[in-house]
Amino acid sequence: MDVALERRRDAALNYLTRNADGWTAGDREALAEGVLALIGDTRFAPVFAPHSRAEVSIVGWLERPGRSAALVSGQIDRLVVTPDEVLIVDFKTNHAPPKLPAEAPPGYIRQLALYRAVLQKLYPRLPVRAALLWTETPELMEISAPALDAQLAGHIQRDDRA
């Protein structure tokens, strides 16, 4: 549900009052301000644009040569589908996020690779990009297609589950 710009602060504080009642009013306000700054940051405008979607459930099959297909399921934090591309964004709250994509935890990359594999079947004519949005810094770290492909290939070769 999109919330009008002028109502976002009140909506965030009301949400936190209901769901973070053990927090101080100052802590709730600081979190609300941080979230509002993140979604208002022009660098991330496409991620929070009106056509983007939050918390998108995903399920599909991952083909594995020589073995049965594996079920992939999860929830994408933000999904942006435009006529030109698909963008998967996963939020991460690490207090000391990595500086380079190659330093990102392999589990994070594997998760994006699995989601991308499913979405490539749904959108075969569009490039599917994937990124991590580090909320502490804040920075959007795109993971390259070769890095995603390598993580997926390694996962398929060594694991019986997707």
Tab-separated table of N, CA and C in Angstrom:
chain	number	residue	atom	x	y	z
A	1	MET	N	0.846	-1.167	0.000
A	1	MET	CA	0.000	0.000	0.000
A	1	MET	C	0.897	1.237	0.000
A	2	ASP	N	0.679	2.116	-0.954
A	2	ASP	CA	1.416	3.368	-1.005
A	2	ASP	C	0.795	4.351	-0.027
A	3	VAL	N	1.659	5.078	0.681
A	3	VAL	CA	1.224	6.087	1.631
A	3	VAL	C	1.652	7.438	1.075
A	4	ALA	N	0.734	8.377	1.052
A	4	ALA	CA	1.029	9.712	0.540
A	4	ALA	C	2.215	10.301	1.303
A	5	LEU	N	3.046	11.033	0.588
A	5	LEU	CA	4.265	11.603	1.154
A	5	LEU	C	4.012	12.350	2.465
A	6	GLU	N	2.978	13.157	2.497
A	6	GLU	CA	2.705	13.975	3.691
A	6	GLU	C	2.209	13.148	4.878
A	7	ARG	N	1.835	11.892	4.648
A	7	ARG	CA	1.331	11.047	5.740
A	7	ARG	C	2.342	9.995	6.201
A	8	ARG	N	3.490	9.905	5.510
A	8	ARG	CA	4.439	8.831	5.795
A	8	ARG	C	5.004	8.873	7.208
A	9	ARG	N	5.375	10.048	7.690
A	9	ARG	CA	5.976	10.131	9.020
A	9	ARG	C	4.987	9.651	10.080
A	10	ASP	N	3.757	10.154	10.018
A	10	ASP	CA	2.744	9.724	10.989
A	10	ASP	C	2.466	8.231	10.869
A	11	ALA	N	2.397	7.727	9.637
A	11	ALA	CA	2.140	6.302	9.437
A	11	ALA	C	3.269	5.460	10.034
A	12	ALA	N	4.512	5.899	9.812
A	12	ALA	CA	5.655	5.162	10.355
A	12	ALA	C	5.627	5.169	11.881
A	13	LEU	N	5.377	6.316	12.462
A	13	LEU	CA	5.342	6.396	13.927
A	13	LEU	C	4.192	5.595	14.513
A	14	ASN	N	3.034	5.620	13.864
A	14	ASN	CA	1.901	4.817	14.338
A	14	ASN	C	2.221	3.330	14.264
A	15	TYR	N	2.848	2.910	13.171
A	15	TYR	CA	3.237	1.520	13.017
A	15	TYR	C	4.199	1.115	14.141
A	16	LEU	N	5.217	1.941	14.361
A	16	LEU	CA	6.205	1.617	15.386
A	16	LEU	C	5.606	1.654	16.790
A	17	THR	N	4.663	2.521	17.031
A	17	THR	CA	3.994	2.566	18.343
A	17	THR	C	3.278	1.243	18.605
A	18	ARG	N	2.642	0.692	17.558
A	18	ARG	CA	1.927	-0.580	17.695
A	18	ARG	C	2.871	-1.777	17.778
A	19	ASN	N	4.002	-1.719	17.058
A	19	ASN	CA	4.828	-2.911	16.898
A	19	ASN	C	6.179	-2.866	17.599
A	20	ALA	N	6.534	-1.733	18.162
A	20	ALA	CA	7.801	-1.620	18.887
A	20	ALA	C	7.534	-0.932	20.223
A	21	ASP	N	6.545	-1.438	20.938
A	21	ASP	CA	6.117	-0.772	22.169
A	21	ASP	C	7.169	-0.836	23.273
A	22	GLY	N	8.153	-1.720	23.167
A	22	GLY	CA	9.229	-1.785	24.140
A	22	GLY	C	10.324	-0.756	23.892
A	23	TRP	N	10.217	-0.052	22.778
A	23	TRP	CA	11.215	0.958	22.436
A	23	TRP	C	10.818	2.298	23.043
A	24	THR	N	11.803	3.162	23.233
A	24	THR	CA	11.490	4.515	23.685
A	24	THR	C	10.926	5.309	22.513
A	25	ALA	N	10.221	6.372	22.827
A	25	ALA	CA	9.686	7.238	21.770
A	25	ALA	C	10.818	7.784	20.911
A	26	GLY	N	11.944	8.105	21.525
A	26	GLY	CA	13.096	8.612	20.771
A	26	GLY	C	13.665	7.585	19.811
A	27	ASP	N	13.731	6.319	20.248
A	27	ASP	CA	14.228	5.249	19.375
A	27	ASP	C	13.277	5.017	18.205
A	28	ARG	N	11.983	5.031	18.489
A	28	ARG	CA	11.002	4.852	17.408
A	28	ARG	C	11.101	5.991	16.405
A	29	GLU	N	11.238	7.211	16.914
A	29	GLU	CA	11.338	8.366	16.023
A	29	GLU	C	12.614	8.305	15.187
A	30	ALA	N	13.722	7.898	15.782
A	30	ALA	CA	14.984	7.787	15.036
A	30	ALA	C	14.874	6.749	13.930
A	31	LEU	N	14.246	5.616	14.231
A	31	LEU	CA	14.060	4.591	13.201
A	31	LEU	C	13.161	5.108	12.094
A	32	ALA	N	12.059	5.744	12.440
A	32	ALA	CA	11.148	6.284	11.431
A	32	ALA	C	11.869	7.286	10.537
A	33	GLU	N	12.652	8.173	11.130
A	33	GLU	CA	13.393	9.168	10.338
A	33	GLU	C	14.392	8.501	9.410
A	34	GLY	N	15.059	7.461	9.895
A	34	GLY	CA	16.013	6.737	9.059
A	34	GLY	C	15.353	6.068	7.874
A	35	VAL	N	14.217	5.437	8.122
A	35	VAL	CA	13.482	4.772	7.037
A	35	VAL	C	12.974	5.804	6.031
A	36	LEU	N	12.430	6.888	6.519
A	36	LEU	CA	11.923	7.924	5.619
A	36	LEU	C	13.049	8.543	4.801
A	37	ALA	N	14.214	8.710	5.388
A	37	ALA	CA	15.361	9.231	4.644
A	37	ALA	C	15.775	8.252	3.555
A	38	LEU	N	15.749	6.964	3.871
A	38	LEU	CA	16.128	5.947	2.892
A	38	LEU	C	15.170	5.940	1.708
A	39	ILE	N	13.871	5.890	1.978
A	39	ILE	CA	12.926	5.814	0.858
A	39	ILE	C	12.791	7.145	0.126
A	40	GLY	N	13.217	8.235	0.752
A	40	GLY	CA	13.184	9.531	0.098
A	40	GLY	C	14.467	9.873	-0.640
A	41	ASP	N	15.496	9.040	-0.503
A	41	ASP	CA	16.786	9.280	-1.146
A	41	ASP	C	16.628	9.126	-2.657
A	42	THR	N	16.960	10.160	-3.407
A	42	THR	CA	16.767	10.137	-4.861
A	42	THR	C	17.593	9.053	-5.550
A	43	ARG	N	18.686	8.611	-4.920
A	43	ARG	CA	19.491	7.532	-5.518
A	43	ARG	C	18.682	6.240	-5.630
A	44	PHE	N	17.685	6.091	-4.772
A	44	PHE	CA	16.906	4.857	-4.744
A	44	PHE	C	15.497	5.044	-5.303
A	45	ALA	N	15.272	6.130	-6.000
A	45	ALA	CA	13.928	6.449	-6.506
A	45	ALA	C	13.284	5.289	-7.268
A	46	PRO	N	13.993	4.617	-8.178
A	46	PRO	CA	13.340	3.510	-8.891
A	46	PRO	C	12.880	2.382	-7.968
A	47	VAL	N	13.601	2.164	-6.880
A	47	VAL	CA	13.272	1.075	-5.950
A	47	VAL	C	11.951	1.344	-5.237
A	48	PHE	N	11.654	2.625	-5.008
A	48	PHE	CA	10.445	2.989	-4.270
A	48	PHE	C	9.423	3.719	-5.132
A	49	ALA	N	9.594	3.647	-6.444
A	49	ALA	CA	8.660	4.305	-7.366
A	49	ALA	C	7.280	3.651	-7.267
A	50	PRO	N	6.248	4.375	-7.711
A	50	PRO	CA	4.881	3.833	-7.604
A	50	PRO	C	4.676	2.467	-8.265
A	51	HIS	N	5.432	2.149	-9.320
A	51	HIS	CA	5.231	0.855	-9.991
A	51	HIS	C	6.019	-0.283	-9.338
A	52	SER	N	6.811	0.025	-8.311
A	52	SER	CA	7.559	-1.025	-7.614
A	52	SER	C	6.635	-1.727	-6.610
A	53	ARG	N	7.053	-2.920	-6.211
A	53	ARG	CA	6.225	-3.680	-5.277
A	53	ARG	C	7.062	-4.153	-4.104
A	54	ALA	N	6.452	-4.174	-2.937
A	54	ALA	CA	7.139	-4.592	-1.708
A	54	ALA	C	6.737	-6.001	-1.312
A	55	GLU	N	7.680	-6.719	-0.728
A	55	GLU	CA	7.432	-8.037	-0.153
A	55	GLU	C	6.666	-8.959	-1.100
A	56	VAL	N	7.296	-9.227	-2.231
A	56	VAL	CA	6.688	-10.061	-3.276
A	56	VAL	C	7.065	-11.522	-3.040
A	57	SER	N	6.066	-12.345	-2.820
A	57	SER	CA	6.310	-13.785	-2.676
A	57	SER	C	6.688	-14.356	-4.031
A	58	ILE	N	7.626	-15.298	-4.006
A	58	ILE	CA	8.089	-15.906	-5.247
A	58	ILE	C	8.189	-17.414	-5.041
A	59	VAL	N	7.812	-18.136	-6.058
A	59	VAL	CA	7.936	-19.588	-6.030
A	59	VAL	C	8.114	-20.069	-7.467
A	60	GLY	N	8.987	-21.031	-7.652
A	60	GLY	CA	9.230	-21.568	-8.984
A	60	GLY	C	10.164	-22.758	-8.889
A	61	TRP	N	10.421	-23.344	-10.034
A	61	TRP	CA	11.263	-24.535	-10.090
A	61	TRP	C	12.603	-24.190	-10.698
A	62	LEU	N	13.644	-24.759	-10.117
A	62	LEU	CA	15.004	-24.587	-10.596
A	62	LEU	C	15.434	-25.896	-11.241
A	63	GLU	N	15.705	-25.832	-12.543
A	63	GLU	CA	16.155	-27.032	-13.257
A	63	GLU	C	17.587	-27.356	-12.843
A	64	ARG	N	17.844	-28.667	-12.647
A	64	ARG	CA	19.168	-29.133	-12.257
A	64	ARG	C	19.522	-30.330	-13.129
A	65	PRO	N	20.448	-30.152	-14.059
A	65	PRO	CA	20.800	-31.242	-14.973
A	65	PRO	C	21.157	-32.528	-14.233
A	66	GLY	N	20.528	-33.614	-14.668
A	66	GLY	CA	20.807	-34.915	-14.081
A	66	GLY	C	20.092	-35.198	-12.780
A	67	ARG	N	19.333	-34.230	-12.294
A	67	ARG	CA	18.587	-34.409	-11.043
A	67	ARG	C	17.206	-33.806	-11.203
A	68	SER	N	16.355	-34.085	-10.239
A	68	SER	CA	15.019	-33.503	-10.307
A	68	SER	C	15.085	-32.002	-10.027
A	69	ALA	N	14.094	-31.295	-10.528
A	69	ALA	CA	14.018	-29.848	-10.307
A	69	ALA	C	13.821	-29.572	-8.825
A	70	ALA	N	14.319	-28.415	-8.382
A	70	ALA	CA	14.200	-28.030	-6.974
A	70	ALA	C	13.256	-26.847	-6.858
A	71	LEU	N	12.485	-26.860	-5.819
A	71	LEU	CA	11.554	-25.771	-5.557
A	71	LEU	C	12.308	-24.593	-4.937
A	72	VAL	N	12.056	-23.405	-5.472
A	72	VAL	CA	12.610	-22.166	-4.937
A	72	VAL	C	11.435	-21.341	-4.438
A	73	SER	N	11.504	-20.904	-3.192
A	73	SER	CA	10.454	-20.029	-2.687
A	73	SER	C	11.080	-19.021	-1.741
A	74	GLY	N	10.453	-17.863	-1.667
A	74	GLY	CA	10.953	-16.826	-0.786
A	74	GLY	C	10.142	-15.560	-0.939
A	75	GLN	N	10.716	-14.485	-0.450
A	75	GLN	CA	10.034	-13.194	-0.513
A	75	GLN	C	11.047	-12.129	-0.915
A	76	ILE	N	10.764	-11.441	-1.994
A	76	ILE	CA	11.618	-10.373	-2.490
A	76	ILE	C	11.219	-9.085	-1.779
A	77	ASP	N	12.199	-8.392	-1.203
A	77	ASP	CA	11.900	-7.172	-0.462
A	77	ASP	C	11.301	-6.091	-1.364
A	78	ARG	N	11.924	-5.835	-2.519
A	78	ARG	CA	11.375	-4.879	-3.495
A	78	ARG	C	11.582	-5.472	-4.871
A	79	LEU	N	10.553	-5.374	-5.697
A	79	LEU	CA	10.607	-5.842	-7.076
A	79	LEU	C	10.148	-4.702	-7.970
A	80	VAL	N	10.990	-4.371	-8.940
A	80	VAL	CA	10.691	-3.302	-9.881
A	80	VAL	C	10.658	-3.916	-11.270
A	81	VAL	N	9.516	-3.849	-11.927
A	81	VAL	CA	9.376	-4.354	-13.283
A	81	VAL	C	8.993	-3.178	-14.175
A	82	THR	N	9.845	-2.896	-15.149
A	82	THR	CA	9.570	-1.832	-16.112
A	82	THR	C	9.553	-2.453	-17.505
A	83	PRO	N	9.194	-1.706	-18.518
A	83	PRO	CA	9.237	-2.270	-19.871
A	83	PRO	C	10.643	-2.664	-20.308
A	84	ASP	N	11.671	-2.154	-19.623
A	84	ASP	CA	13.049	-2.395	-20.042
A	84	ASP	C	13.819	-3.403	-19.201
A	85	GLU	N	13.375	-3.649	-17.960
A	85	GLU	CA	14.134	-4.537	-17.092
A	85	GLU	C	13.333	-4.940	-15.856
A	86	VAL	N	13.904	-5.905	-15.144
A	86	VAL	CA	13.391	-6.335	-13.850
A	86	VAL	C	14.528	-6.114	-12.852
A	87	LEU	N	14.198	-5.533	-11.700
A	87	LEU	CA	15.190	-5.296	-10.657
A	87	LEU	C	14.702	-5.927	-9.359
A	88	ILE	N	15.535	-6.791	-8.790
A	88	ILE	CA	15.294	-7.422	-7.499
A	88	ILE	C	16.152	-6.677	-6.484
A	89	VAL	N	15.559	-6.249	-5.373
A	89	VAL	CA	16.324	-5.575	-4.326
A	89	VAL	C	16.039	-6.273	-2.997
A	90	ASP	N	17.124	-6.616	-2.322
A	90	ASP	CA	17.014	-7.233	-1.016
A	90	ASP	C	17.646	-6.300	0.005
A	91	PHE	N	16.904	-5.954	1.054
A	91	PHE	CA	17.412	-5.065	2.101
A	91	PHE	C	18.288	-5.857	3.062
A	92	LYS	N	19.394	-5.243	3.444
A	92	LYS	CA	20.276	-5.838	4.442
A	92	LYS	C	20.633	-4.766	5.452
A	93	THR	N	20.633	-5.141	6.728
A	93	THR	CA	20.816	-4.167	7.799
A	93	THR	C	22.183	-4.261	8.466
A	94	ASN	N	23.122	-4.939	7.850
A	94	ASN	CA	24.449	-5.090	8.454
A	94	ASN	C	24.999	-3.732	8.901
A	95	HIS	N	25.523	-3.678	10.097
A	95	HIS	CA	26.085	-2.424	10.610
A	95	HIS	C	27.394	-2.067	9.934
A	96	ALA	N	28.106	-3.047	9.428
A	96	ALA	CA	29.350	-2.800	8.701
A	96	ALA	C	29.281	-3.540	7.369
A	97	PRO	N	28.506	-3.001	6.420
A	97	PRO	CA	28.354	-3.705	5.152
A	97	PRO	C	29.657	-3.735	4.372
A	98	PRO	N	29.797	-4.714	3.499
A	98	PRO	CA	31.013	-4.792	2.691
A	98	PRO	C	31.113	-3.606	1.736
A	99	LYS	N	32.328	-3.307	1.354
A	99	LYS	CA	32.569	-2.183	0.440
A	99	LYS	C	32.383	-2.596	-1.022
A	100	LEU	N	32.668	-3.852	-1.317
A	100	LEU	CA	32.638	-4.340	-2.696
A	100	LEU	C	31.679	-5.525	-2.826
A	101	PRO	N	31.058	-5.669	-3.995
A	101	PRO	CA	30.157	-6.817	-4.191
A	101	PRO	C	30.836	-8.163	-3.945
A	102	ALA	N	32.116	-8.269	-4.291
A	102	ALA	CA	32.831	-9.539	-4.091
A	102	ALA	C	32.965	-9.894	-2.611
A	103	GLU	N	32.777	-8.909	-1.728
A	103	GLU	CA	32.883	-9.140	-0.291
A	103	GLU	C	31.534	-9.454	0.366
A	104	ALA	N	30.462	-9.385	-0.406
A	104	ALA	CA	29.127	-9.662	0.140
A	104	ALA	C	29.036	-11.136	0.531
A	105	PRO	N	28.340	-11.442	1.615
A	105	PRO	CA	28.212	-12.841	2.036
A	105	PRO	C	27.618	-13.712	0.922
A	106	PRO	N	28.220	-14.872	0.672
A	106	PRO	CA	27.736	-15.746	-0.397
A	106	PRO	C	26.253	-16.111	-0.272
A	107	GLY	N	25.756	-16.253	0.950
A	107	GLY	CA	24.340	-16.578	1.134
A	107	GLY	C	23.424	-15.500	0.584
A	108	TYR	N	23.830	-14.250	0.699
A	108	TYR	CA	23.039	-13.142	0.144
A	108	TYR	C	23.009	-13.232	-1.376
A	109	ILE	N	24.177	-13.522	-1.965
A	109	ILE	CA	24.277	-13.606	-3.424
A	109	ILE	C	23.494	-14.816	-3.926
A	110	ARG	N	23.588	-15.918	-3.205
A	110	ARG	CA	22.850	-17.127	-3.591
A	110	ARG	C	21.342	-16.863	-3.590
A	111	GLN	N	20.860	-16.172	-2.569
A	111	GLN	CA	19.436	-15.848	-2.493
A	111	GLN	C	19.005	-15.032	-3.728
A	112	LEU	N	19.765	-14.009	-4.061
A	112	LEU	CA	19.437	-13.198	-5.245
A	112	LEU	C	19.523	-14.027	-6.522
A	113	ALA	N	20.524	-14.911	-6.599
A	113	ALA	CA	20.685	-15.744	-7.789
A	113	ALA	C	19.493	-16.673	-7.991
A	114	LEU	N	18.999	-17.242	-6.898
A	114	LEU	CA	17.836	-18.125	-6.988
A	114	LEU	C	16.590	-17.354	-7.427
A	115	TYR	N	16.370	-16.195	-6.831
A	115	TYR	CA	15.222	-15.371	-7.226
A	115	TYR	C	15.332	-14.975	-8.695
A	116	ARG	N	16.524	-14.594	-9.096
A	116	ARG	CA	16.747	-14.186	-10.497
A	116	ARG	C	16.452	-15.340	-11.457
A	117	ALA	N	16.878	-16.546	-11.103
A	117	ALA	CA	16.636	-17.714	-11.960
A	117	ALA	C	15.140	-17.933	-12.181
A	118	VAL	N	14.353	-17.769	-11.139
A	118	VAL	CA	12.897	-17.930	-11.261
A	118	VAL	C	12.313	-16.797	-12.111
A	119	LEU	N	12.734	-15.569	-11.839
A	119	LEU	CA	12.172	-14.428	-12.571
A	119	LEU	C	12.589	-14.407	-14.039
A	120	GLN	N	13.734	-14.958	-14.371
A	120	GLN	CA	14.144	-15.013	-15.776
A	120	GLN	C	13.180	-15.871	-16.595
A	121	LYS	N	12.563	-16.851	-15.959
A	121	LYS	CA	11.554	-17.659	-16.651
A	121	LYS	C	10.263	-16.870	-16.844
A	122	LEU	N	9.927	-16.011	-15.893
A	122	LEU	CA	8.708	-15.208	-15.991
A	122	LEU	C	8.856	-14.035	-16.949
A	123	TYR	N	10.073	-13.524	-17.063
A	123	TYR	CA	10.352	-12.366	-17.912
A	123	TYR	C	11.500	-12.699	-18.870
A	124	PRO	N	11.276	-13.632	-19.808
A	124	PRO	CA	12.385	-14.100	-20.653
A	124	PRO	C	12.941	-13.037	-21.607
A	125	ARG	N	12.200	-11.990	-21.866
A	125	ARG	CA	12.664	-10.955	-22.801
A	125	ARG	C	13.323	-9.758	-22.104
A	126	LEU	N	13.346	-9.781	-20.788
A	126	LEU	CA	13.902	-8.645	-20.050
A	126	LEU	C	15.147	-9.057	-19.259
A	127	PRO	N	16.134	-8.173	-19.187
A	127	PRO	CA	17.248	-8.464	-18.282
A	127	PRO	C	16.758	-8.394	-16.831
A	128	VAL	N	17.237	-9.300	-16.010
A	128	VAL	CA	16.872	-9.325	-14.595
A	128	VAL	C	18.127	-8.979	-13.798
A	129	ARG	N	18.101	-7.839	-13.159
A	129	ARG	CA	19.209	-7.360	-12.332
A	129	ARG	C	18.889	-7.616	-10.868
A	130	ALA	N	19.932	-7.636	-10.046
A	130	ALA	CA	19.736	-7.883	-8.616
A	130	ALA	C	20.701	-7.009	-7.822
A	131	ALA	N	20.212	-6.509	-6.688
A	131	ALA	CA	21.033	-5.632	-5.851
A	131	ALA	C	20.696	-5.816	-4.389
A	132	LEU	N	21.673	-5.474	-3.568
A	132	LEU	CA	21.494	-5.421	-2.116
A	132	LEU	C	21.412	-3.956	-1.723
A	133	LEU	N	20.435	-3.601	-0.928
A	133	LEU	CA	20.325	-2.243	-0.407
A	133	LEU	C	20.728	-2.291	1.063
A	134	TRP	N	21.931	-1.772	1.340
A	134	TRP	CA	22.450	-1.730	2.700
A	134	TRP	C	21.811	-0.541	3.394
A	135	THR	N	21.028	-0.795	4.407
A	135	THR	CA	20.250	0.264	5.037
A	135	THR	C	21.065	1.121	5.998
A	136	GLU	N	22.173	0.633	6.491
A	136	GLU	CA	22.969	1.402	7.450
A	136	GLU	C	23.810	2.477	6.779
A	137	THR	N	24.278	2.232	5.563
A	137	THR	CA	25.231	3.156	4.962
A	137	THR	C	24.629	4.368	4.269
A	138	PRO	N	23.553	4.483	3.659
A	138	PRO	CA	22.835	3.532	2.800
A	138	PRO	C	23.462	3.492	1.400
A	139	GLU	N	23.552	2.307	0.856
A	139	GLU	CA	24.147	2.100	-0.465
A	139	GLU	C	23.401	0.981	-1.190
A	140	LEU	N	23.249	1.158	-2.492
A	140	LEU	CA	22.676	0.112	-3.335
A	140	LEU	C	23.837	-0.566	-4.047
A	141	MET	N	24.026	-1.847	-3.783
A	141	MET	CA	25.134	-2.611	-4.356
A	141	MET	C	24.590	-3.601	-5.375
A	142	GLU	N	24.793	-3.297	-6.643
A	142	GLU	CA	24.339	-4.229	-7.677
A	142	GLU	C	25.319	-5.396	-7.762
A	143	ILE	N	24.762	-6.579	-7.899
A	143	ILE	CA	25.564	-7.786	-8.052
A	143	ILE	C	25.569	-8.133	-9.537
A	144	SER	N	26.735	-8.319	-10.091
A	144	SER	CA	26.854	-8.539	-11.537
A	144	SER	C	26.203	-9.857	-11.963
A	145	ALA	N	25.777	-9.900	-13.214
A	145	ALA	CA	25.200	-11.126	-13.764
A	145	ALA	C	26.188	-12.287	-13.687
A	146	PRO	N	27.479	-12.088	-14.024
A	146	PRO	CA	28.415	-13.214	-13.890
A	146	PRO	C	28.544	-13.719	-12.447
A	147	ALA	N	28.523	-12.832	-11.473
A	147	ALA	CA	28.606	-13.265	-10.072
A	147	ALA	C	27.362	-14.055	-9.679
A	148	LEU	N	26.196	-13.611	-10.122
A	148	LEU	CA	24.960	-14.334	-9.834
A	148	LEU	C	24.960	-15.693	-10.520
A	149	ASP	N	25.395	-15.729	-11.781
A	149	ASP	CA	25.447	-16.994	-12.524
A	149	ASP	C	26.397	-17.988	-11.858
A	150	ALA	N	27.553	-17.502	-11.403
A	150	ALA	CA	28.536	-18.381	-10.752
A	150	ALA	C	27.982	-18.938	-9.443
A	151	GLN	N	27.318	-18.093	-8.669
A	151	GLN	CA	26.745	-18.543	-7.402
A	151	GLN	C	25.657	-19.596	-7.651
A	152	LEU	N	24.827	-19.364	-8.658
A	152	LEU	CA	23.764	-20.315	-8.986
A	152	LEU	C	24.356	-21.644	-9.459
A	153	ALA	N	25.353	-21.592	-10.330
A	153	ALA	CA	25.975	-22.816	-10.837
A	153	ALA	C	26.602	-23.616	-9.702
A	154	GLY	N	27.291	-22.938	-8.807
A	154	GLY	CA	27.889	-23.622	-7.668
A	154	GLY	C	26.842	-24.239	-6.766
A	155	HIS	N	25.762	-23.533	-6.590
A	155	HIS	CA	24.677	-24.045	-5.738
A	155	HIS	C	24.031	-25.278	-6.349
A	156	ILE	N	23.791	-25.247	-7.624
A	156	ILE	CA	23.161	-26.376	-8.307
A	156	ILE	C	24.064	-27.617	-8.230
A	157	GLN	N	25.382	-27.421	-8.371
A	157	GLN	CA	26.304	-28.541	-8.373
A	157	GLN	C	26.459	-29.191	-7.007
A	158	ARG	N	26.374	-28.413	-5.918
A	158	ARG	CA	26.713	-28.977	-4.617
A	158	ARG	C	25.522	-29.262	-3.715
A	159	ASP	N	24.325	-28.799	-4.062
A	159	ASP	CA	23.242	-28.874	-3.098
A	159	ASP	C	22.039	-29.610	-3.695
A	160	ASP	N	21.357	-30.369	-2.871
A	160	ASP	CA	20.136	-31.043	-3.302
A	160	ASP	C	18.905	-30.205	-3.092
A	161	ARG	N	19.054	-29.060	-2.429
A	161	ARG	CA	17.902	-28.188	-2.176
A	161	ARG	C	18.168	-26.833	-2.807
A	162	ALA	N	17.112	-26.142	-3.198
A	162	ALA	CA	17.283	-24.787	-3.751
A	162	ALA	C	17.094	-23.762	-2.671
